[in-house]
Structure formats: C-alpha cells, structure tokens
XYZ file of C-alpha atoms in Angstrom:
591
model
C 104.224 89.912 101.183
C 102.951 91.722 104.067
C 105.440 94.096 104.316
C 103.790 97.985 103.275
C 106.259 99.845 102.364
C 106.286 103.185 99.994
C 106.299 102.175 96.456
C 109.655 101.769 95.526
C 111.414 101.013 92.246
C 114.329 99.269 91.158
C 115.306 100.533 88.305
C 117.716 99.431 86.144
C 120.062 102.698 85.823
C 119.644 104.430 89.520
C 117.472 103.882 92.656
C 115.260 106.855 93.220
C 114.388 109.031 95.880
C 111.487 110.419 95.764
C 110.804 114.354 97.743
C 107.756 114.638 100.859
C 104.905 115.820 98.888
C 104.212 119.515 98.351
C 100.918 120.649 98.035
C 100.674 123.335 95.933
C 97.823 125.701 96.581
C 95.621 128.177 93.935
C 98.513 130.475 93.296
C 100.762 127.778 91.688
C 97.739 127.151 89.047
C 99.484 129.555 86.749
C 102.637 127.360 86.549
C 100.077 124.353 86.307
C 98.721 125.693 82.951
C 101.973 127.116 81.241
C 103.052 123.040 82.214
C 100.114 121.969 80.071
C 100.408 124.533 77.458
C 96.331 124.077 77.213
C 94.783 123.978 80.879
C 92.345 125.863 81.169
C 91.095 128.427 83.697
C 90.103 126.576 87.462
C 90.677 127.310 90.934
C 91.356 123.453 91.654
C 95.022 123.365 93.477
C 97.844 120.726 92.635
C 98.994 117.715 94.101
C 103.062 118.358 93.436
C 104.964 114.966 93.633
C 107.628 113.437 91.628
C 106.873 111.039 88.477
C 107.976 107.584 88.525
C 109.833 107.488 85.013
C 111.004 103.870 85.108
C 108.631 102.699 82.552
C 107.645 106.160 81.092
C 104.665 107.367 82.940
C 101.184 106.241 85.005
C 102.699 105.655 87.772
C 103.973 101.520 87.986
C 106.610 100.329 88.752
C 106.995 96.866 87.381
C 109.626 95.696 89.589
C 109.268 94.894 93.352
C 106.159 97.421 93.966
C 104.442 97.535 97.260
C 101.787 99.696 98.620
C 102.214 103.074 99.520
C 101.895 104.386 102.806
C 101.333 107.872 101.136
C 100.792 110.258 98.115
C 103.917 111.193 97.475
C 105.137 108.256 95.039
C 102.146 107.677 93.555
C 100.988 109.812 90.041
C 98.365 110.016 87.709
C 98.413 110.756 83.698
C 96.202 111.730 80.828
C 99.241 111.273 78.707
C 97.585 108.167 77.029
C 94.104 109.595 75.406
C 95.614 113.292 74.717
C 98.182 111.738 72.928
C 95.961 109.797 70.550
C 92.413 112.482 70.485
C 92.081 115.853 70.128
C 91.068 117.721 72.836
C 88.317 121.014 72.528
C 90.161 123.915 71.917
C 88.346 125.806 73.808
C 90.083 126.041 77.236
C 86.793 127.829 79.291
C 84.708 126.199 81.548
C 81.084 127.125 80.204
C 78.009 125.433 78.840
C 78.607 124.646 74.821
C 78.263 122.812 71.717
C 81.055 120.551 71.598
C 82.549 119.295 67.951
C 85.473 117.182 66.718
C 87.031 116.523 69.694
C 86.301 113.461 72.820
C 87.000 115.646 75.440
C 87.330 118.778 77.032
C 89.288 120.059 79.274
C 87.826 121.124 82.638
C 89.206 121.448 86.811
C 86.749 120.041 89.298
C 85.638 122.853 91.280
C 86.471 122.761 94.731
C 83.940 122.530 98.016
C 83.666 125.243 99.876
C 82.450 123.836 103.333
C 84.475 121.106 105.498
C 84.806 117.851 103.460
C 84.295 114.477 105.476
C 85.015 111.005 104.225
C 82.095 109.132 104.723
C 83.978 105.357 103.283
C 86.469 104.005 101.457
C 86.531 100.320 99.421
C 90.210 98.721 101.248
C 90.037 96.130 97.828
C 89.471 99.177 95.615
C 92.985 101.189 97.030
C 94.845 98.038 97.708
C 94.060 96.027 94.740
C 93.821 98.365 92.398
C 95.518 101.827 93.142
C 98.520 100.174 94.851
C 97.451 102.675 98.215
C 97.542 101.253 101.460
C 94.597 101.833 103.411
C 95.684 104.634 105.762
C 96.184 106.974 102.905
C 92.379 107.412 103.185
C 93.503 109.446 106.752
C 95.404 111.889 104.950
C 94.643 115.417 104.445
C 96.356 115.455 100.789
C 93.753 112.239 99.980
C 90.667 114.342 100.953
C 92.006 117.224 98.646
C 92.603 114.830 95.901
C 89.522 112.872 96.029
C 87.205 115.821 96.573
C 88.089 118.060 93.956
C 89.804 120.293 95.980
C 93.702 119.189 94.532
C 94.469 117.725 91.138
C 97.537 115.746 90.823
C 100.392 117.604 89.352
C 101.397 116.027 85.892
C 97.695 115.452 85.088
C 95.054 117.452 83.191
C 91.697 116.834 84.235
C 89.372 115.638 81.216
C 85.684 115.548 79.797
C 84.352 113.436 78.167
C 81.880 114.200 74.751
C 79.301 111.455 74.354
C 75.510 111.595 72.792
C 72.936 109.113 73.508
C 69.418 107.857 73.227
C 67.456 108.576 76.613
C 64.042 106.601 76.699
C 64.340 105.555 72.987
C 64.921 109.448 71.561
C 67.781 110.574 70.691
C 68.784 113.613 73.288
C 71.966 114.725 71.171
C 74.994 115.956 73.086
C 75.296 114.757 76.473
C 78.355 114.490 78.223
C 79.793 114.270 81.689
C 78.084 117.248 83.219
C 79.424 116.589 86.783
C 82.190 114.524 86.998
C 86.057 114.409 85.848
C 88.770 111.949 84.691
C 91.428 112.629 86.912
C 94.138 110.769 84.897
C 94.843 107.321 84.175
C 96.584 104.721 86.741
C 98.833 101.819 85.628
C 99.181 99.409 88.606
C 101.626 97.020 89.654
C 99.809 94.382 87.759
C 100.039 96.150 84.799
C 96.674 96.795 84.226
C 95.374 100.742 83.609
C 92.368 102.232 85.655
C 90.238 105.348 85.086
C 89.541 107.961 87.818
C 86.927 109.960 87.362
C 85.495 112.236 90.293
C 81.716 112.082 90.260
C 79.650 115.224 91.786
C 82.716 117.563 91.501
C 80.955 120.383 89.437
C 80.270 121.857 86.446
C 81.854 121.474 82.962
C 80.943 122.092 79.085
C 78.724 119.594 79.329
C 76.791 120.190 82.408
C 73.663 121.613 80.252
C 71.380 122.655 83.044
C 72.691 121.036 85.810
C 74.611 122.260 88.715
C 77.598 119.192 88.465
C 76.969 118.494 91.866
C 75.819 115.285 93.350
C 74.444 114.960 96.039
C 74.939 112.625 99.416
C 71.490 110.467 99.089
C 72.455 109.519 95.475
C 76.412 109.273 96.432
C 75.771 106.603 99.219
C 73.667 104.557 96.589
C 76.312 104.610 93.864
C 79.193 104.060 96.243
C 77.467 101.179 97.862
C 76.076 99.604 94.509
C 79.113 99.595 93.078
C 81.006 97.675 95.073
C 77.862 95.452 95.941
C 77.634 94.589 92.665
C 81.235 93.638 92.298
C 80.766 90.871 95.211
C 77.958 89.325 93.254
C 80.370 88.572 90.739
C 78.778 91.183 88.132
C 81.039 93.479 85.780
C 80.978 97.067 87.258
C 82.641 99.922 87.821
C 84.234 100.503 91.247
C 84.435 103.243 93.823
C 87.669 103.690 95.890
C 85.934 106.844 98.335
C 82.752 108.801 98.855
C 83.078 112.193 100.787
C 80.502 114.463 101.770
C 80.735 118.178 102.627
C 78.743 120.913 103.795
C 77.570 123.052 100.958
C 73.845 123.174 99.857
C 72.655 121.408 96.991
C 68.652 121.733 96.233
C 67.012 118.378 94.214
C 63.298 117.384 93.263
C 64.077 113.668 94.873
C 60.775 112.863 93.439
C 60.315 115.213 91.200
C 57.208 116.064 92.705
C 57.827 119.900 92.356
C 59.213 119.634 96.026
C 62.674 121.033 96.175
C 64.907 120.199 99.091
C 68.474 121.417 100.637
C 70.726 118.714 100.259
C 74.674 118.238 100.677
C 77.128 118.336 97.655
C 79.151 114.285 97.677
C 81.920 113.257 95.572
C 82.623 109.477 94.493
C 86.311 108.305 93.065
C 85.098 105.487 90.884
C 87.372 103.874 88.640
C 86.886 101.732 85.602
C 89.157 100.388 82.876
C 87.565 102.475 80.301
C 84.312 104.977 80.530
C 82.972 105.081 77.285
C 79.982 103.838 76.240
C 77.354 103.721 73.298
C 76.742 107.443 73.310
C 80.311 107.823 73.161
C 80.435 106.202 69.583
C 76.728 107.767 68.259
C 77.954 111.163 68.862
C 80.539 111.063 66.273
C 78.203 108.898 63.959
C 75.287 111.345 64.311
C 77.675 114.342 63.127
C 79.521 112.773 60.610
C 83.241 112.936 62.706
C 83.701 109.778 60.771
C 87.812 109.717 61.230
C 87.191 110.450 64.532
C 84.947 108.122 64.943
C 87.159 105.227 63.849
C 90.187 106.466 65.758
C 88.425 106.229 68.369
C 87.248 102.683 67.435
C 90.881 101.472 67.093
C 91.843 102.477 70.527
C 89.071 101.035 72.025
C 90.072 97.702 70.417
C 93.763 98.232 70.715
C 93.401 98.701 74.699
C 90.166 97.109 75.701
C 89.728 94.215 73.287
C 92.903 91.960 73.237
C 91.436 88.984 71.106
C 90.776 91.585 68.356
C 92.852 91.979 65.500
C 93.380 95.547 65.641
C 94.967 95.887 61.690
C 92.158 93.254 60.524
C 89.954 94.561 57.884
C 86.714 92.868 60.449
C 87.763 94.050 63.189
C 84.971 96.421 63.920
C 82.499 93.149 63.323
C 84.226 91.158 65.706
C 84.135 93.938 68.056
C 80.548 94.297 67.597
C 80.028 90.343 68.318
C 82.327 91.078 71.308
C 79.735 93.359 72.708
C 76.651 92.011 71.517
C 77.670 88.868 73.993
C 79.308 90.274 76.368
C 75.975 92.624 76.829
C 73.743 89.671 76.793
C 75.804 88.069 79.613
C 75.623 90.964 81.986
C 72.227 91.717 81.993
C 71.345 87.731 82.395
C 73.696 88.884 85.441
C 71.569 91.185 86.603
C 68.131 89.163 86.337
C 70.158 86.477 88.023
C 70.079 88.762 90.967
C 67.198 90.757 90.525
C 68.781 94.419 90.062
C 66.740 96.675 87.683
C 69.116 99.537 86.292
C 66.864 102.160 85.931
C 68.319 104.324 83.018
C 69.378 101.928 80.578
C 69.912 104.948 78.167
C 73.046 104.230 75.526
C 74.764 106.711 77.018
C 74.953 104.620 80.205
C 76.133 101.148 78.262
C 79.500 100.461 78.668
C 81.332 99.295 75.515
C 83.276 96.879 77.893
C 79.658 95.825 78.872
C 80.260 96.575 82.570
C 77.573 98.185 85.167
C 78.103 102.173 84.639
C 76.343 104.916 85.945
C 74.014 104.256 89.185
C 71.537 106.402 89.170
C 68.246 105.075 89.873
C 68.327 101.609 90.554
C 67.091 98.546 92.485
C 67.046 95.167 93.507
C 63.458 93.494 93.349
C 61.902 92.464 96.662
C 58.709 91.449 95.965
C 59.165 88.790 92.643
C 57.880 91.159 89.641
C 58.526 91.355 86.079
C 57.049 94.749 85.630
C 59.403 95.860 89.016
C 60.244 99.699 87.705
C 63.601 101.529 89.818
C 62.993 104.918 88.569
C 60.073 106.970 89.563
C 60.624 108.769 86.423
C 59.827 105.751 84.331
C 55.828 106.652 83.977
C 55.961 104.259 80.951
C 57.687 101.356 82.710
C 60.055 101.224 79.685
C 62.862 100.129 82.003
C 61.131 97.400 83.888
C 63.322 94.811 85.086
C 61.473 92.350 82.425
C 62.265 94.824 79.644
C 65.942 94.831 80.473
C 66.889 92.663 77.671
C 64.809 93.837 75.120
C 66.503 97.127 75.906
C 69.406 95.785 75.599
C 68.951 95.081 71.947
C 67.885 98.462 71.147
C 70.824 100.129 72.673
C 72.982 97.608 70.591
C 71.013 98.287 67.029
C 72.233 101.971 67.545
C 75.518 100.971 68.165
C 75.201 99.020 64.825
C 73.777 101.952 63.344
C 76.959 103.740 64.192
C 79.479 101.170 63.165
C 77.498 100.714 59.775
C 79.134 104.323 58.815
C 82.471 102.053 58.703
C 81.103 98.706 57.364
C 81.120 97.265 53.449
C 77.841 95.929 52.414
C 78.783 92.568 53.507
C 80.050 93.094 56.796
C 76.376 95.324 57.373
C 74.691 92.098 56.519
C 76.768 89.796 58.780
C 77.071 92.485 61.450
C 72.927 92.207 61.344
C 73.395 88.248 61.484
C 75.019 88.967 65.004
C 72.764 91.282 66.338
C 69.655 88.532 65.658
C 71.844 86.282 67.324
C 71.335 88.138 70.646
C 67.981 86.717 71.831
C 69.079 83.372 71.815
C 72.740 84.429 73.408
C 70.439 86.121 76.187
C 68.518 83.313 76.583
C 71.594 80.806 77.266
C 73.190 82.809 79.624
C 69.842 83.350 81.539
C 68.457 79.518 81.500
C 72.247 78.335 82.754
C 72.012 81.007 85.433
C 68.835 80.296 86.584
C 69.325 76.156 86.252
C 72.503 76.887 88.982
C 70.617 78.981 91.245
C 68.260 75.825 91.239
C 70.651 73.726 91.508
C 70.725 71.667 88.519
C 73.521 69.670 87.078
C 73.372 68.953 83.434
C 70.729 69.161 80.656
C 67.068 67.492 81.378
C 63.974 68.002 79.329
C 61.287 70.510 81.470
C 63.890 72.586 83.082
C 62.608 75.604 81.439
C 59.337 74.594 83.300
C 60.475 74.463 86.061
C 62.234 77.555 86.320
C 59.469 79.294 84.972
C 56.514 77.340 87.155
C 58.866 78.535 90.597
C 58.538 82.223 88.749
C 55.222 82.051 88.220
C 54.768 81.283 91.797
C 56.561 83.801 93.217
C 55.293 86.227 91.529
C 51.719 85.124 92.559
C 52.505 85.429 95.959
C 54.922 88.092 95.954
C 57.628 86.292 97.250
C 61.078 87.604 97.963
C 62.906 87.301 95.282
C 66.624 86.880 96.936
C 65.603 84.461 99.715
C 63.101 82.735 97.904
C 66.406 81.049 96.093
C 68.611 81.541 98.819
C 66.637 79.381 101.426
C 66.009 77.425 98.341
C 69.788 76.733 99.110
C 69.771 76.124 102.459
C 66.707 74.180 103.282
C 66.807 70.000 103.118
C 65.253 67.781 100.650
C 63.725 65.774 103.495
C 61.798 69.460 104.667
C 60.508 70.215 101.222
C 59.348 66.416 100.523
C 57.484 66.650 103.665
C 56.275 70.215 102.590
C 57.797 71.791 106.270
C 58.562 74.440 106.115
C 60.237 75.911 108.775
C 59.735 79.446 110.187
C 63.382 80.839 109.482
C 62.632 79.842 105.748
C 59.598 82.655 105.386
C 60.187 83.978 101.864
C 59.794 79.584 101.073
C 56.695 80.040 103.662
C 55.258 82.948 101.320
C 55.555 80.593 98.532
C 54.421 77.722 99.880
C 50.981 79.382 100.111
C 49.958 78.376 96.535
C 47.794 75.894 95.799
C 50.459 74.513 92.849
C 53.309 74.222 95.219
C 53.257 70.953 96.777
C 53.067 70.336 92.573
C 56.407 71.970 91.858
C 58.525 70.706 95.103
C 57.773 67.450 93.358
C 58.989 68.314 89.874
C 61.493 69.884 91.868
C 63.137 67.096 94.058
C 62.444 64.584 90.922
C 64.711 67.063 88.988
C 66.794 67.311 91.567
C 66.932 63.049 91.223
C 68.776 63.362 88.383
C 72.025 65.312 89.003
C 74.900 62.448 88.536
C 76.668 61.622 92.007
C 75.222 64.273 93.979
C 74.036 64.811 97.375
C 71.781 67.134 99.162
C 74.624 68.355 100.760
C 76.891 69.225 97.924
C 73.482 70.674 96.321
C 72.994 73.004 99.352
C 76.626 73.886 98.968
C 77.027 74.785 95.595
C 73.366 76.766 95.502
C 74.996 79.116 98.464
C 77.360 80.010 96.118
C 75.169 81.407 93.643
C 72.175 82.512 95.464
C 73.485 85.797 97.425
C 71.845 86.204 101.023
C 72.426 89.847 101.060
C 71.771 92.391 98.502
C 71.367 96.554 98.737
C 67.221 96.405 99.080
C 66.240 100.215 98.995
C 64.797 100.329 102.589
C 68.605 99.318 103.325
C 70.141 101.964 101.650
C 67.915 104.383 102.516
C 68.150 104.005 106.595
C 71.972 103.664 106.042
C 71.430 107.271 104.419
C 69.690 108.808 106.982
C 71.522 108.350 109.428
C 74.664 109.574 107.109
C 72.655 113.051 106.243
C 72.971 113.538 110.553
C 76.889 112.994 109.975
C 76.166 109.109 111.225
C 78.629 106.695 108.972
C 78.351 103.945 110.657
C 75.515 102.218 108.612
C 77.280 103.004 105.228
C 80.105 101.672 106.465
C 78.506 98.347 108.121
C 76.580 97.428 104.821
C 79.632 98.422 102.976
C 81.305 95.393 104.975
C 78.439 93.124 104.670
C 78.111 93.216 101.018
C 81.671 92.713 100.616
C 80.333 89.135 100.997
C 77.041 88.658 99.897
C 77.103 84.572 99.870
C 78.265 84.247 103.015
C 75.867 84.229 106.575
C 77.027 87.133 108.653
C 76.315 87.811 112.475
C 76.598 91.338 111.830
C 73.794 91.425 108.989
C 71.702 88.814 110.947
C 71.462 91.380 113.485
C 70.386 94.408 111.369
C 67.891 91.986 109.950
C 69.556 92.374 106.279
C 67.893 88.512 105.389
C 65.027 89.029 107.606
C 61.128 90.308 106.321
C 61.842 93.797 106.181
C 61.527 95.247 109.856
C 58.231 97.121 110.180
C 60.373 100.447 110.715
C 61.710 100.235 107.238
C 57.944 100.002 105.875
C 58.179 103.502 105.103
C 61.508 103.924 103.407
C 60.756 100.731 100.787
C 60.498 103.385 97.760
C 62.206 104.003 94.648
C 64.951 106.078 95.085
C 65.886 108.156 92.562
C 69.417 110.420 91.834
C-alpha cells in the first residue's frame, strides 16, 4: 500500500486517538523515576507519548499498521527482559563491579553542542521501525536518537557481559558507551533492539569516556548496512548524528592524541548478547542466572529448539557452532577481516556485531590484519576461522556448567564437527563465486591455484572475481584481456595463468545446460562490485569531519546495492584501481 499514514489501530473494543507528542524536558525526570520505581539518577529528558495497548505493549499494532509520519504513536519497552532478569540494584551511574544481575540501569547522557544528522538507513526505519522516512527531519527524532530524550514508558538498560580479548580472559566488560533504548515489536511481528552507541558513560565504561567518536561512527554506520546488502547476518543502523563536543582519541595509538567530535549510532539487532554475555555468569558461578538466561535466549531467538527439552542447551550449542561457521565463510566470501573477534563481540545469533576495526582486503592476502593493534596478527583474515573455534570452546566451557557427562561428550562431538562445517560452507561459496555448477573432482584446486595467484600478484581481491563475472569465455581462451578488466590484468601477469584459465574454462565445460551467458549472470550475483575499501571510507570521513555529508551519504546509496553497476560509483571510481589521491588514506583504521 502506498498510502503513509500515522500508525493506526483497529482494535477490537474502541478506535484510539492518540495526543500530539509532548516532550518533556529535565524537570519531568522526577516523575520519570517515581514511574519506574528504580530509574536511576540522569539528566536525559522524556519522549511523552501515548502507549499502544492493543496487544499489551512494544508498540505493534497487528491490524492494518502503516508507517508513521511521526513520533507520537510509536513507543518503545524494556518490559520484556526486566520482567524475566534482575536488574543491578544499584541505581547510580558510576564505574563498578557488577554481580547477579544482566543489566544495569543507566540514561544516555545528553550532548551538549548542536547535534546534526549526518544519515539515516530508509530500509532500516521503514522496514523495520514502521517510521516513515521524514521522521528523520524531526526535532523530537534528533533528541531521541542522540541521547538527548528517552522515550517515556522505557528505562534505558546495560548490559553485563565478560569476555576473552586476544585469547585472555579480561573479566567484566560491558557496554561502556552505549544503551538499549527499549525493545520494538513491528508490524511484522518481529522484536528489534535499540541500543544508542557513543551516548556516554555507564557502570561499565571502565576507563573510557562512553563517547564515540565521528571517524569510527561513519565506519560502523556504513559497515553495517554494507554488510547487510552482501547478504551477510549483521546488525543494522537506522541513524548516525554527529555533534560538536570534543572528544580526544590515540587513532593510532601512537601516543598522538587528537580533538575529535562525540557521534551517536541507533543500531538495532534482534538480540545483543553474545559469548561474553554467557562466560560472565559461568566465570562467577551465577549458575541460575546463567540458565535463565539460556532459556530466554532459546525461547525468543531459537524457534526450532525445544525450550522444556532436557538437550536443549546441546542443540543450541550445534545451532551456533553452524550458524558461526556459516558467517564467517560469509565473510571470507567477501574478503572482510573483523578485527576484534574477541567473545565478547560474537553474537549468539551468529550475526556481525560490534564494528570496530575492520576491513575489506584489497590486495589478495591471507595474513591481511584490520586492526593496527593486532601486533601479533592474531586476527588475520586467514585466522578468522580458527578463531572462531576458540571463541566457541569457551562458550562450551560455559554451557558445560549445565551439561551431564554425556551431553559434555556429545556437545565436544559438535564442536570437532566445526572444521569440516567451515569448510563446506567456504568451498560452496567459493565454487559459486567461480561459477561452478555441481560437484567435479579438482575444484578445490582450482579455487585454491586462482588464490595462490592472486596473492602472488597482489591482485584485488573483489574485482579479481567480479570481472571474473563479467568477462567472456572467448576473452579468457584467447588470454585478452581487456583494459577495463585490470584487477584480471594484475593476474594475468603470472607465468601459471594461461595454466589455470584452462583448468578454468575446462571446468567451466562441465556445468549441465549452461551458457556463458547464464554463467556471467549468476557470478554477478555473488561477486559484489562494490565494497567499503578503507581509502573509501576514509575520504567519505573527511569530508564529514568539515560538516560535508554528502560522501557518507552517496556510498551509503551505493552499497545499498553492491551487485549491481552504478553510474554514480563508476564516477567516484568505487570499482576502479584506487585513484592516486586515495594512496594516502589506504590504512587501517582503527575505533
């Protein structure tokens, strides 16, 4: 329907009208906490609109709802996790231990300076939060999405999670800069996490400021929703704003401090918790806890497990274990390196959490590192899955607390059963971004001969396949290669590959009733043209730290569609060598 109206409801007993909304400044925060019985102290105003009660909270209506033109018929809840866990009694915003409880209680602390929205994701609102685009316009959506308002109804959470950083355990971590707003239940039914990510400190902000700042905040907001085109399990981000107040970060950490400006991302996920979440509990002993926490988890998150079965934290665990190997065969399907593969950035829903430093390779490299930090290398691209079983072994360690002898032994079954899941997913992956139909003897070869090559030569990694895509069989037979195809050209250079074009289009020989064409076709599909290289991100950033949005925003747009050839990224040279200007910027950047 195109029609956008408000969001309306039909309810059985009475239609509804809904008030204008009423923003409710500092001096109402009083009222705010005797609502919540626990709030504790903040400065963050209220968002004060009417609740939706046709289906008892979160917002959704599940009859005839449309997207809203504003705030005022749309709400927010924490209802749902303070019901079930329970929450640090200590109601102060300071620096602490944190015991028996998933999270704390804590207001985002408002900017000081003039807030500007630097982008918003149009799927993200629309899709998801039920928002029509032009709420992004809207003074009350700045407030909200900055900090500055909470939504009134909704107490703003933190969540308690440990974790393993660099393969030693680092004890209580936490979200030390950013806040669950509340929970959303759309008009598909489906519930969504907000969490506010830069918006300042809280119990668990050890010695950091909570602040994020705008360099890091483009990245993540960008990523995010880059990643989601791909195809790859992520979190999202509905808005990044930037304002004025000073921030001071070792980028490089050189030792060189530099002014910077505090950012704020709304990303949204269907859950947030991860490894760390789990280990915490296990490493102190919260056992109940622990496997309260485990039910809900399954109960919400994990419908094909029986929630009352006596296995059901097993088949979790074989849930994850293959779920994990599938997304980072996802992410080596694309080249992106996640540079802090820590368990406390693993998602138990095994989706892409927490960009901090990352990258997508240019150059072809196994031993391609994202994080300038990483002096060991330890989260090299071509380590990424052997990380990936460590951070699931402590998650087994955790779960063994709640497993009988036998289920330890078959839980240990699954977990050796990850190499060869990994494997799978990355062989069938790689055979489709080559273009293969069906199972022929030497296709491992031949995916790992074209490797080999590239890395030799240092070939591009994304248009290496993509012009692999687009390029005839007739050209590589006759080993021309055209101009246009120059990461091809690059490879081309190597002695062996006249030797592998003919494995290749012998291979190729094979596919049942197929044609070049229908091969081209189906490759584009699979081999992305664009991707966010760092020299891409990092002019789009510059020019956004001198109040200039206008690159954010175009390779927001072109990465919306990352398969698909694009005048407008043709003409910032997005699949082009990288321009001789960007030379400089091609570095690691770091959060």
């Amino acid at each position: 329907m195109n029609e956008r109206v408000g969001l309306q409801c039909r309810c059985p007993a009475r239609s509804l009208r809904f008030p204008r909304l009423l923003l409710l400044g500092v001096a109402c925060h009083a009222a705010a906490r005797c609502l919540l019985q626990s709030a504790p102290e903040g400065s963050t105003g209220l968002l004060h609109r009417s609740r939706n009660t046709s289906d008892g909270g979160q917002g959704y209506c599940d009859t005839d709802a449309r997207l809203a033109p504003t705030l005022d018929f749309w709400t927010l809840s924490s209802a749902d996790l303070i019901a079930v866990f329970p929450v640090d009694p200590v109601k102060e915003n300071y620096v602490r231990k944190v015991e028996n409880c998933i999270f704390s209680i804590a207001f985002p602390t408002p900017f000081k300076s003039r807030v500007r929205l630097v982008a918003v994701s149009k799927d993200v609102l629309e899709d998801i939060l039920d928002l029509d685009v032009s709420v992004s316009e809207t003074d009350d959506f700045i407030q909200l999405v900055s900090g500055g308002k909470i939504v009134f109804g909704s107490v703003p959470l933190t969540h308690r999670y440990g974790g393993h950083q660099f393969g030693v355990w680092a004890d209580q971590l936490g979200d030390g800069r950013a806040h669950l707003i509340g929970i959303y239940m759309n008009r598909q039914g489906e519930k969504w996490e907000l969490q506010l990510k830069g918006s300042g400190k809280t119990p668990y902000s050890r010695n950091g400021d909570g602040r994020a700042v705008l360099r890091s905040s483009v990245r993540e907001f960008l990523c995010s929703e880059a990643m989601h085109a791909l195809g790859i399990p992520t979190s999202r981000a509905a808005s990044l704003v930037v304002s004025d107040d000073e921030v001071w970060r070792d980028q490089f950490y050189s030792g060189n401090i530099t002014k910077e400006r505090g950012a704020v991302v709304l990303r949204v996920a269907k859950s947030w918790f991860r490894i760390g979440s789990l280990e915490i509990l296990a490493h102190y002993g919260e056992l109940d806890l622990l496997r309260t926490l485990l039910d809900f988890i399954i109960q919400e998150h994990f419908p094909l497990v029986d929630v009352k079965g006596p296995n059901r934290y097993l088949d979790f665990f074989s849930t994850v274990v293959s779920e994990t190997a599938q997304l980072i065969a996802l992410w080596m399907s694309v080249g992106f390196a996640h540079g802090v593969c820590n368990t406390d950035n693993f998602s138990l829903l095994s989706i892409t959490i927490d960009y901090g430093p990352f990258g997508f390779m240019e150059a072809y490299n196994p031993d391609f590192v994202s994080n300038t930090s990483d002096d060991e290398k330890r989260y090299k691209i071509g380590n990424q899955a052997n990380i990936g079983m460590f951070n699931l072994n402590k998650l087994l360690q955790a779960l063994n607390l709640l497993l009988d002898p036998n289920q330890k032994q078959l839980a240990a079954q699954i977990l050796d059963g990850y190499p060869d899941l990994y494997y799978t997913r990355f062989r069938k992956l790689f055979k489709a971004k080559l273009g293969f139909l069906g199972e022929e003897e030497g296709d491992d070869e031949l995916i790992a001969f074209l490797l080999h090559l590239m890395g030799e030569t240092e070939a591009d990694f994304t248009m290496t396949f993509r012009q692999l895509s687009e390029i005839t069989e007739s050209q590589l037979l006759e080993l021309n290669i055209p101009q246009q195809f120059w990461a091809l050209k690059t490879v081309s250079k190597h002695e062996l590959f006249p030797t592998w074009v003919s494995q290749y289009l012998l291979r190729l020989k094979s596919n049942m009733n197929d044609s070049d064409s229908e091969r081209r076709e189906r490759m584009t599909t699979v081999n992305p043209r664009y991707v966010l290289k760092n020299w891409m991100a990092e002019s789009a950033i510059q020019k956004a730290e001198r109040n200039d949005f206008s690159e954010v925003r175009l390779l927001q747009q072109v990465l919306r569609h990352p398969f698909q050839k694009c005048s407008m990224a043709e003409k910032a040279g997005y699949a082009s060598p990288t321009p001789s200007w960007a030379k400089d910027l091609r570095v690691s950047c770091s959060s």
